């Protein structure tokens, strides 16, 4: 992949260290201190924290600068911490229980996200340099990464609504929460009417058949009553029994796993036995996370690849110009990958079921399409296929014949059951890069268990590290989904940047692996200090010492004033307030059009390449139905010979 790449990482931010770790995992040689004897291809810095040399002016290196805010932000150059960025971006206000204060996410989410996006942007720039000889600079901002994680909360803001904290719920789906069991807690997550029907039938609680729960929108509005009725069922069962029932009927569910017990979690122990033994013997240290990889790569099949003829690209073409991607995904993970591959210049063809992806219908939106879907699916061609039908599977095979990448987040084995095994894909296209994203991985202790973001957060250690009033709570944003998608994006782009790519590849992403990698990195660091203080109109986040007098004064002041009066303090922004914030409007929010010329609010990318920029341009319309030739008419019957 990135073998032969020489990287210098000389920034103090966690994002710099983690980005270097990812590049190293992909084959690059990394130094953390400059040497006279080595000439570097890539240099990763954090100029708002460190006094670093002006590498950007050299013109000979790929230089990636990871900072808190962008150059158009009025606060540019200030060395904000991850927690301060969480507060200023709205992320913190989405995390915690509705009745409590905003909760700081227990991992450095914006630093980790910046590391993953920076690694993908660097791999893109490496591809450009290897193919066209162009070196360029890259800017990555923590604020941009934070905003990119708000796709489940920004739609309400676009509709001029306030999206408050939902604890362990989902703002657009129900039932979706942590429920008490006979011996603990279980996360149960539903997103479709079929899942709700099966769960209702299994629970056998008559009130769940009420008309007030008839539609998804009804269930979201009646979430308090719905959750109370759900617990009349779950409290009769053990956590294990409830989990097994949900697995049997295809509903995502799982227990909350403590970070100190992660090495005993069956799937983690199966997939990472060396890491589990090390934690059991020595506990979690600063480098324990390095024993867990965020992706696995192997040969697609034994078929011999025939290289695709290279097309001549213009000097300023996007990094992935000429790359064709097939996406079979829904919700967040695979769509996030496809969105960024499209922004980087790839032709992305998204396969949807005939009725369209479920997330299209989530409120709010416009013209029959949700803002959520629009945010996650920009710049794609969309095609409707029923993959249960042979004609539609044949059409997909045709699409795959000249594709470079296939990315999907179906349940493990689902694509194979449709006839698209790794061996079959290798026979169709031996040079294909096939990326499978799933909750627990292909080789798993839970081969038939579905998984959603909240379940993975619970079973990957993230919820245990994130606490609201002492209780474990999920990251408000879909942290496990987003981080899993980012890991897949990096692995795919790194493979496309390989200078020796002569065969297909299979990339496996387990969202639990990625969550555990993040949780172990956080657990191996010293805890950061800070607290949210109540103000007249919300909260501020401070990392300084706070006296009782200061705490009392905060309550009488608006948060903008209180933040100015206290050292190391910033306001905790609500997501809807971002749309009135000049910095957010200037540096993060953008607009795209659909095929009818209608404008949609979208987000700028959190990474900026100076010479071959990635761009967000368009929102797709309804999926296009594939036109097929009508069946040939049946031959006319031959008259029978009859006696005269």
Tab-separated table of C-alpha atoms in Angstrom, residues 40-378:
chain	number	residue	atom	x	y	z
A	40	UNK	CA	10.647	12.802	3.772
A	41	UNK	CA	7.720	12.420	1.412
A	42	UNK	CA	5.079	13.426	3.966
A	43	UNK	CA	5.271	15.732	6.989
A	44	UNK	CA	2.446	15.877	9.557
A	45	UNK	CA	2.317	18.899	11.887
A	46	UNK	CA	-0.042	20.792	14.197
A	47	UNK	CA	0.906	24.449	13.700
A	48	UNK	CA	-1.557	25.883	16.240
A	49	UNK	CA	0.059	23.895	19.060
A	50	UNK	CA	3.701	23.668	17.968
A	51	UNK	CA	6.310	26.118	16.774
A	52	UNK	CA	7.271	24.182	13.656
A	53	UNK	CA	9.379	24.937	10.624
A	54	UNK	CA	7.597	26.396	7.610
A	55	UNK	CA	7.490	23.076	5.797
A	56	UNK	CA	4.506	24.209	3.722
A	57	UNK	CA	6.634	26.618	1.725
A	58	UNK	CA	9.047	23.913	0.537
A	59	UNK	CA	6.897	22.746	-2.362
A	60	UNK	CA	8.613	19.346	-2.333
A	61	UNK	CA	6.784	17.570	0.502
A	62	UNK	CA	3.184	16.638	1.132
A	63	UNK	CA	2.575	18.659	4.301
A	64	UNK	CA	-0.530	17.960	6.415
A	65	UNK	CA	-1.340	20.539	9.091
A	66	UNK	CA	-3.912	19.473	11.705
A	67	UNK	CA	-5.364	22.421	13.655
A	68	UNK	CA	-8.418	23.181	15.751
A	69	UNK	CA	-10.026	25.690	13.385
A	70	UNK	CA	-9.784	26.694	9.735
A	71	UNK	CA	-8.104	29.762	8.273
A	72	UNK	CA	-11.421	31.600	7.797
A	73	UNK	CA	-12.378	31.092	11.434
A	74	UNK	CA	-11.986	34.179	13.640
A	75	UNK	CA	-10.279	31.946	16.226
A	76	UNK	CA	-7.693	30.599	13.749
A	77	UNK	CA	-4.367	29.714	15.343
A	78	UNK	CA	-5.683	29.193	18.877
A	79	UNK	CA	-4.618	25.796	20.306
A	80	UNK	CA	-8.036	24.583	21.426
A	81	UNK	CA	-8.197	21.156	23.046
A	82	UNK	CA	-10.392	18.307	21.866
A	83	UNK	CA	-12.918	18.960	24.661
A	84	UNK	CA	-13.077	22.669	23.822
A	85	UNK	CA	-13.760	21.804	20.187
A	86	UNK	CA	-16.464	19.370	21.318
A	87	UNK	CA	-18.078	22.278	23.174
A	88	UNK	CA	-17.740	24.899	20.415
A	89	UNK	CA	-18.936	22.563	17.655
A	90	UNK	CA	-22.157	21.335	19.271
A	91	UNK	CA	-20.863	17.784	19.785
A	92	UNK	CA	-20.819	18.113	23.571
A	93	UNK	CA	-24.397	19.376	23.722
A	94	UNK	CA	-25.610	16.269	21.877
A	95	UNK	CA	-24.066	13.925	24.462
A	96	UNK	CA	-25.673	13.164	27.826
A	97	UNK	CA	-29.161	12.740	29.203
A	98	UNK	CA	-31.900	15.248	28.427
A	99	UNK	CA	-32.363	16.207	32.070
A	100	UNK	CA	-28.634	16.669	32.796
A	101	UNK	CA	-25.672	18.759	31.714
A	102	UNK	CA	-23.803	18.274	28.436
A	103	UNK	CA	-21.271	15.436	28.744
A	104	UNK	CA	-17.718	15.471	27.434
A	105	UNK	CA	-17.150	12.500	25.128
A	106	UNK	CA	-14.800	10.054	26.852
A	107	UNK	CA	-12.480	9.706	23.858
A	108	UNK	CA	-10.743	12.540	22.002
A	109	UNK	CA	-13.277	12.164	19.195
A	110	UNK	CA	-12.287	15.229	17.169
A	111	UNK	CA	-8.570	14.367	17.385
A	112	UNK	CA	-9.215	10.745	16.350
A	113	UNK	CA	-11.521	11.807	13.536
A	114	UNK	CA	-8.936	14.333	12.340
A	115	UNK	CA	-6.270	11.609	12.342
A	116	UNK	CA	-8.412	9.338	10.163
A	117	UNK	CA	-9.398	12.072	7.707
A	118	UNK	CA	-5.808	13.344	7.584
A	119	UNK	CA	-4.539	9.836	6.773
A	120	UNK	CA	-7.102	9.527	3.948
A	121	UNK	CA	-6.222	12.968	2.574
A	122	UNK	CA	-2.513	12.122	2.717
A	123	UNK	CA	-3.090	8.837	0.881
A	124	UNK	CA	-5.024	10.783	-1.769
A	125	UNK	CA	-2.170	13.269	-2.114
A	126	UNK	CA	0.335	10.403	-2.329
A	127	UNK	CA	-1.669	8.934	-5.219
A	128	UNK	CA	-1.548	12.289	-7.001
A	129	UNK	CA	2.194	12.647	-6.428
A	130	UNK	CA	2.941	9.120	-7.636
A	131	UNK	CA	0.820	9.541	-10.782
A	132	UNK	CA	1.433	13.204	-11.625
A	133	UNK	CA	4.482	14.299	-9.638
A	134	UNK	CA	2.559	17.009	-7.734
A	135	UNK	CA	3.304	17.735	-4.060
A	136	UNK	CA	0.729	19.756	-2.152
A	137	UNK	CA	-0.335	20.913	1.291
A	138	UNK	CA	-3.300	19.621	3.270
A	139	UNK	CA	-5.213	21.360	6.056
A	140	UNK	CA	-7.401	19.341	8.430
A	141	UNK	CA	-9.486	20.978	11.166
A	142	UNK	CA	-10.931	19.483	14.326
A	143	UNK	CA	-13.940	21.807	13.989
A	144	UNK	CA	-14.638	20.472	10.504
A	145	UNK	CA	-14.357	16.887	11.749
A	146	UNK	CA	-16.738	17.653	14.631
A	147	UNK	CA	-19.303	19.197	12.291
A	148	UNK	CA	-19.033	16.206	9.933
A	149	UNK	CA	-20.111	13.982	12.831
A	150	UNK	CA	-23.390	15.870	13.369
A	151	UNK	CA	-25.375	14.354	10.494
A	152	UNK	CA	-28.110	13.012	12.798
A	153	UNK	CA	-28.541	16.394	14.538
A	154	UNK	CA	-28.071	18.999	11.821
A	155	UNK	CA	-31.316	18.046	9.990
A	156	UNK	CA	-33.382	19.385	12.905
A	157	UNK	CA	-31.371	22.607	12.841
A	158	UNK	CA	-31.940	22.933	9.081
A	159	UNK	CA	-35.681	22.659	9.812
A	160	UNK	CA	-35.329	25.421	12.453
A	161	UNK	CA	-35.810	23.048	15.340
A	162	UNK	CA	-33.754	22.567	18.487
A	163	UNK	CA	-32.228	19.089	18.731
A	164	UNK	CA	-31.581	18.386	22.384
A	165	UNK	CA	-29.691	15.615	24.090
A	166	UNK	CA	-31.341	12.212	23.818
A	167	UNK	CA	-29.204	10.107	26.158
A	168	UNK	CA	-29.067	6.597	24.716
A	169	UNK	CA	-31.935	7.213	22.316
A	170	UNK	CA	-31.805	8.000	18.605
A	171	UNK	CA	-33.357	11.289	17.399
A	172	UNK	CA	-35.070	9.631	14.425
A	173	UNK	CA	-35.723	6.002	15.467
A	174	UNK	CA	-37.597	4.195	18.260
A	175	UNK	CA	-37.490	1.935	20.177
A	176	UNK	CA	-33.783	2.694	20.562
A	177	UNK	CA	-32.405	2.919	24.089
A	178	UNK	CA	-30.713	1.213	27.012
A	179	UNK	CA	-33.257	-0.916	28.885
A	180	UNK	CA	-33.030	-2.515	32.291
A	181	UNK	CA	-32.949	-6.295	32.420
A	182	UNK	CA	-33.157	-8.716	35.320
A	183	UNK	CA	-29.376	-8.488	35.849
A	184	UNK	CA	-28.177	-5.336	34.103
A	185	UNK	CA	-28.755	-3.287	30.964
A	186	UNK	CA	-29.216	-3.998	27.267
A	187	UNK	CA	-29.069	-1.695	24.255
A	188	UNK	CA	-31.889	-2.393	21.753
A	189	UNK	CA	-31.980	-0.542	18.428
A	190	UNK	CA	-34.637	-0.726	15.699
A	191	UNK	CA	-34.819	1.246	12.465
A	192	UNK	CA	-37.376	-0.497	10.229
A	193	UNK	CA	-41.037	-1.419	10.487
A	194	UNK	CA	-40.127	-5.104	10.067
A	195	UNK	CA	-37.779	-4.999	13.066
A	196	UNK	CA	-40.453	-3.244	15.124
A	197	UNK	CA	-43.080	-5.829	14.103
A	198	UNK	CA	-40.861	-8.753	15.133
A	199	UNK	CA	-39.890	-7.113	18.414
A	200	UNK	CA	-43.500	-6.313	19.262
A	201	UNK	CA	-44.560	-9.882	18.532
A	202	UNK	CA	-41.753	-11.291	20.678
A	203	UNK	CA	-42.426	-8.967	23.631
A	204	UNK	CA	-46.156	-9.796	23.774
A	205	UNK	CA	-46.999	-6.568	25.587
A	206	UNK	CA	-50.574	-5.738	24.426
A	207	UNK	CA	-50.140	-1.957	24.785
A	208	UNK	CA	-47.359	-1.988	22.160
A	209	UNK	CA	-50.097	-2.635	19.568
A	210	UNK	CA	-51.678	0.762	20.298
A	211	UNK	CA	-52.283	3.100	17.385
A	212	UNK	CA	-50.055	5.712	19.063
A	213	UNK	CA	-47.053	3.550	18.068
A	214	UNK	CA	-48.256	2.824	14.529
A	215	UNK	CA	-45.562	4.703	12.601
A	216	UNK	CA	-41.900	5.485	13.159
A	217	UNK	CA	-42.712	9.172	13.636
A	218	UNK	CA	-45.380	8.207	16.198
A	219	UNK	CA	-42.908	6.056	18.120
A	220	UNK	CA	-40.310	8.823	18.218
A	221	UNK	CA	-42.930	11.268	19.565
A	222	UNK	CA	-44.124	8.730	22.158
A	223	UNK	CA	-40.639	7.509	23.130
A	224	UNK	CA	-41.174	7.923	26.905
A	225	UNK	CA	-44.295	5.760	26.946
A	226	UNK	CA	-42.773	3.301	24.479
A	227	UNK	CA	-39.597	2.820	26.537
A	228	UNK	CA	-41.591	2.258	29.722
A	229	UNK	CA	-43.573	-0.504	28.016
A	230	UNK	CA	-40.411	-2.029	26.555
A	231	UNK	CA	-38.976	-2.348	30.066
A	232	UNK	CA	-42.015	-4.290	31.244
A	233	UNK	CA	-40.668	-6.968	28.892
A	234	UNK	CA	-36.878	-6.627	29.212
A	235	UNK	CA	-36.946	-6.666	33.035
A	236	UNK	CA	-38.371	-10.186	32.924
A	237	UNK	CA	-35.230	-11.443	31.147
A	238	UNK	CA	-31.513	-11.646	31.770
A	239	UNK	CA	-29.283	-9.520	29.567
A	240	UNK	CA	-27.953	-12.641	27.848
A	241	UNK	CA	-31.407	-14.079	27.160
A	242	UNK	CA	-32.706	-10.757	25.848
A	243	UNK	CA	-29.648	-10.400	23.598
A	244	UNK	CA	-30.144	-13.899	22.178
A	245	UNK	CA	-33.838	-13.246	21.450
A	246	UNK	CA	-32.990	-10.018	19.627
A	247	UNK	CA	-30.279	-11.789	17.654
A	248	UNK	CA	-32.715	-14.522	16.628
A	249	UNK	CA	-35.252	-12.037	15.247
A	250	UNK	CA	-32.651	-9.782	13.599
A	251	UNK	CA	-32.813	-6.815	15.977
A	252	UNK	CA	-29.550	-5.138	17.002
A	253	UNK	CA	-28.861	-5.489	20.731
A	254	UNK	CA	-25.989	-5.920	23.179
A	255	UNK	CA	-24.692	-5.244	26.698
A	256	UNK	CA	-22.607	-2.278	27.913
A	257	UNK	CA	-18.993	-3.522	28.276
A	258	UNK	CA	-16.640	-1.799	30.726
A	259	UNK	CA	-13.233	-0.811	29.370
A	260	UNK	CA	-11.621	-2.886	32.110
A	261	UNK	CA	-13.590	-5.922	30.909
A	262	UNK	CA	-13.023	-5.414	27.190
A	263	UNK	CA	-10.413	-8.179	27.036
A	264	UNK	CA	-13.076	-10.633	28.273
A	265	UNK	CA	-15.668	-9.615	25.670
A	266	UNK	CA	-15.992	-12.750	23.476
A	267	UNK	CA	-15.661	-11.113	20.073
A	268	UNK	CA	-12.756	-8.871	21.088
A	269	UNK	CA	-10.970	-11.844	22.624
A	270	UNK	CA	-11.544	-13.951	19.517
A	271	UNK	CA	-10.359	-11.282	17.068
A	272	UNK	CA	-7.498	-9.856	19.164
A	273	UNK	CA	-6.158	-12.643	21.393
A	274	UNK	CA	-2.711	-11.051	21.744
A	275	UNK	CA	-4.175	-7.747	22.884
A	276	UNK	CA	-6.564	-9.519	25.264
A	277	UNK	CA	-3.694	-11.458	26.864
A	278	UNK	CA	-1.580	-8.302	27.174
A	279	UNK	CA	-4.419	-6.397	28.890
A	280	UNK	CA	-5.064	-9.336	31.193
A	281	UNK	CA	-1.377	-9.480	32.169
A	282	UNK	CA	-0.399	-5.798	32.322
A	283	UNK	CA	-3.546	-3.699	32.097
A	284	UNK	CA	-4.069	-0.945	29.542
A	285	UNK	CA	-1.001	1.127	28.745
A	286	UNK	CA	-0.180	4.019	26.444
A	287	UNK	CA	0.560	1.726	23.475
A	288	UNK	CA	-2.033	-1.012	24.031
A	289	UNK	CA	-4.238	0.408	21.278
A	290	UNK	CA	-1.496	-0.356	18.745
A	291	UNK	CA	-2.176	-4.087	19.224
A	292	UNK	CA	-5.592	-3.574	17.590
A	293	UNK	CA	-5.814	-2.744	13.893
A	294	UNK	CA	-8.663	-0.689	12.458
A	295	UNK	CA	-8.653	-2.695	9.220
A	296	UNK	CA	-7.538	-6.046	7.840
A	297	UNK	CA	-6.468	-6.635	4.244
A	298	UNK	CA	-5.992	-9.809	2.244
A	299	UNK	CA	-6.132	-10.999	-1.361
A	300	UNK	CA	-9.583	-10.896	-2.902
A	301	UNK	CA	-9.154	-14.262	-4.608
A	302	UNK	CA	-6.625	-16.367	-6.459
A	303	UNK	CA	-7.722	-14.969	-9.810
A	304	UNK	CA	-5.032	-13.156	-11.793
A	305	UNK	CA	-5.744	-9.475	-12.309
A	306	UNK	CA	-5.471	-7.668	-15.597
A	307	UNK	CA	-4.614	-4.069	-14.872
A	308	UNK	CA	-7.071	-1.431	-16.001
A	309	UNK	CA	-5.502	0.828	-18.648
A	310	UNK	CA	-4.567	4.101	-16.985
A	311	UNK	CA	-6.357	7.175	-18.259
A	312	UNK	CA	-4.481	10.411	-18.757
A	313	UNK	CA	-5.524	12.874	-16.062
A	314	UNK	CA	-5.301	16.645	-16.234
A	315	UNK	CA	-2.773	18.222	-13.911
A	316	UNK	CA	-5.503	19.581	-11.616
A	317	UNK	CA	-7.886	16.607	-11.753
A	318	UNK	CA	-9.300	15.388	-8.439
A	319	UNK	CA	-7.197	12.752	-6.612
A	320	UNK	CA	-9.458	9.814	-7.527
A	321	UNK	CA	-10.329	10.871	-11.071
A	322	UNK	CA	-10.951	7.776	-13.198
A	323	UNK	CA	-11.850	5.543	-10.220
A	324	UNK	CA	-15.238	3.784	-10.322
A	325	UNK	CA	-16.916	2.794	-7.052
A	326	UNK	CA	-19.990	0.646	-6.408
A	327	UNK	CA	-21.636	1.312	-3.047
A	328	UNK	CA	-24.218	-1.017	-1.523
A	329	UNK	CA	-24.913	0.657	1.770
A	330	UNK	CA	-27.378	2.381	3.998
A	331	UNK	CA	-27.502	4.809	6.908
A	332	UNK	CA	-23.982	6.034	7.741
A	333	UNK	CA	-20.902	3.827	7.299
A	334	UNK	CA	-20.759	2.797	3.632
A	335	UNK	CA	-22.561	5.991	2.517
A	336	UNK	CA	-19.925	8.062	4.343
A	337	UNK	CA	-17.185	6.203	2.456
A	338	UNK	CA	-18.946	6.700	-0.873
A	339	UNK	CA	-19.541	10.381	-0.177
A	340	UNK	CA	-15.846	11.064	0.415
A	341	UNK	CA	-14.678	8.914	-2.499
A	342	UNK	CA	-17.046	10.933	-4.716
A	343	UNK	CA	-15.782	14.227	-3.284
A	344	UNK	CA	-12.241	13.061	-4.075
A	345	UNK	CA	-13.242	12.620	-7.704
A	346	UNK	CA	-14.389	8.999	-8.029
A	347	UNK	CA	-17.496	7.998	-9.961
A	348	UNK	CA	-19.694	6.495	-7.230
A	349	UNK	CA	-22.723	4.391	-8.159
A	350	UNK	CA	-24.990	3.794	-5.168
A	351	UNK	CA	-27.255	0.737	-5.293
A	352	UNK	CA	-30.574	1.180	-3.474
A	353	UNK	CA	-33.559	-1.148	-3.124
A	354	UNK	CA	-36.513	-0.417	-5.437
A	355	UNK	CA	-38.286	1.573	-2.720
A	356	UNK	CA	-35.133	3.574	-1.992
A	357	UNK	CA	-32.921	3.564	1.089
A	358	UNK	CA	-34.921	3.727	4.335
A	359	UNK	CA	-33.039	6.842	5.487
A	360	UNK	CA	-34.451	8.819	2.536
A	361	UNK	CA	-37.769	9.074	4.377
A	362	UNK	CA	-36.446	10.226	7.755
A	363	UNK	CA	-37.859	13.602	8.767
A	364	UNK	CA	-37.064	16.426	8.332
A	365	UNK	CA	-36.203	17.034	4.700
A	366	UNK	CA	-37.544	18.541	1.504
A	367	UNK	CA	-39.129	17.189	-1.647
A	368	UNK	CA	-39.519	13.722	-0.164
A	369	UNK	CA	-35.829	13.302	0.712
A	370	UNK	CA	-34.361	13.699	4.180
A	371	UNK	CA	-31.590	16.120	5.065
A	372	UNK	CA	-29.818	13.162	6.681
A	373	UNK	CA	-29.741	11.248	3.397
A	374	UNK	CA	-28.586	14.324	1.504
A	375	UNK	CA	-25.706	14.979	3.912
A	376	UNK	CA	-24.412	11.419	3.558
A	377	UNK	CA	-24.873	10.820	-0.166
A	378	UNK	CA	-23.640	13.833	-2.099
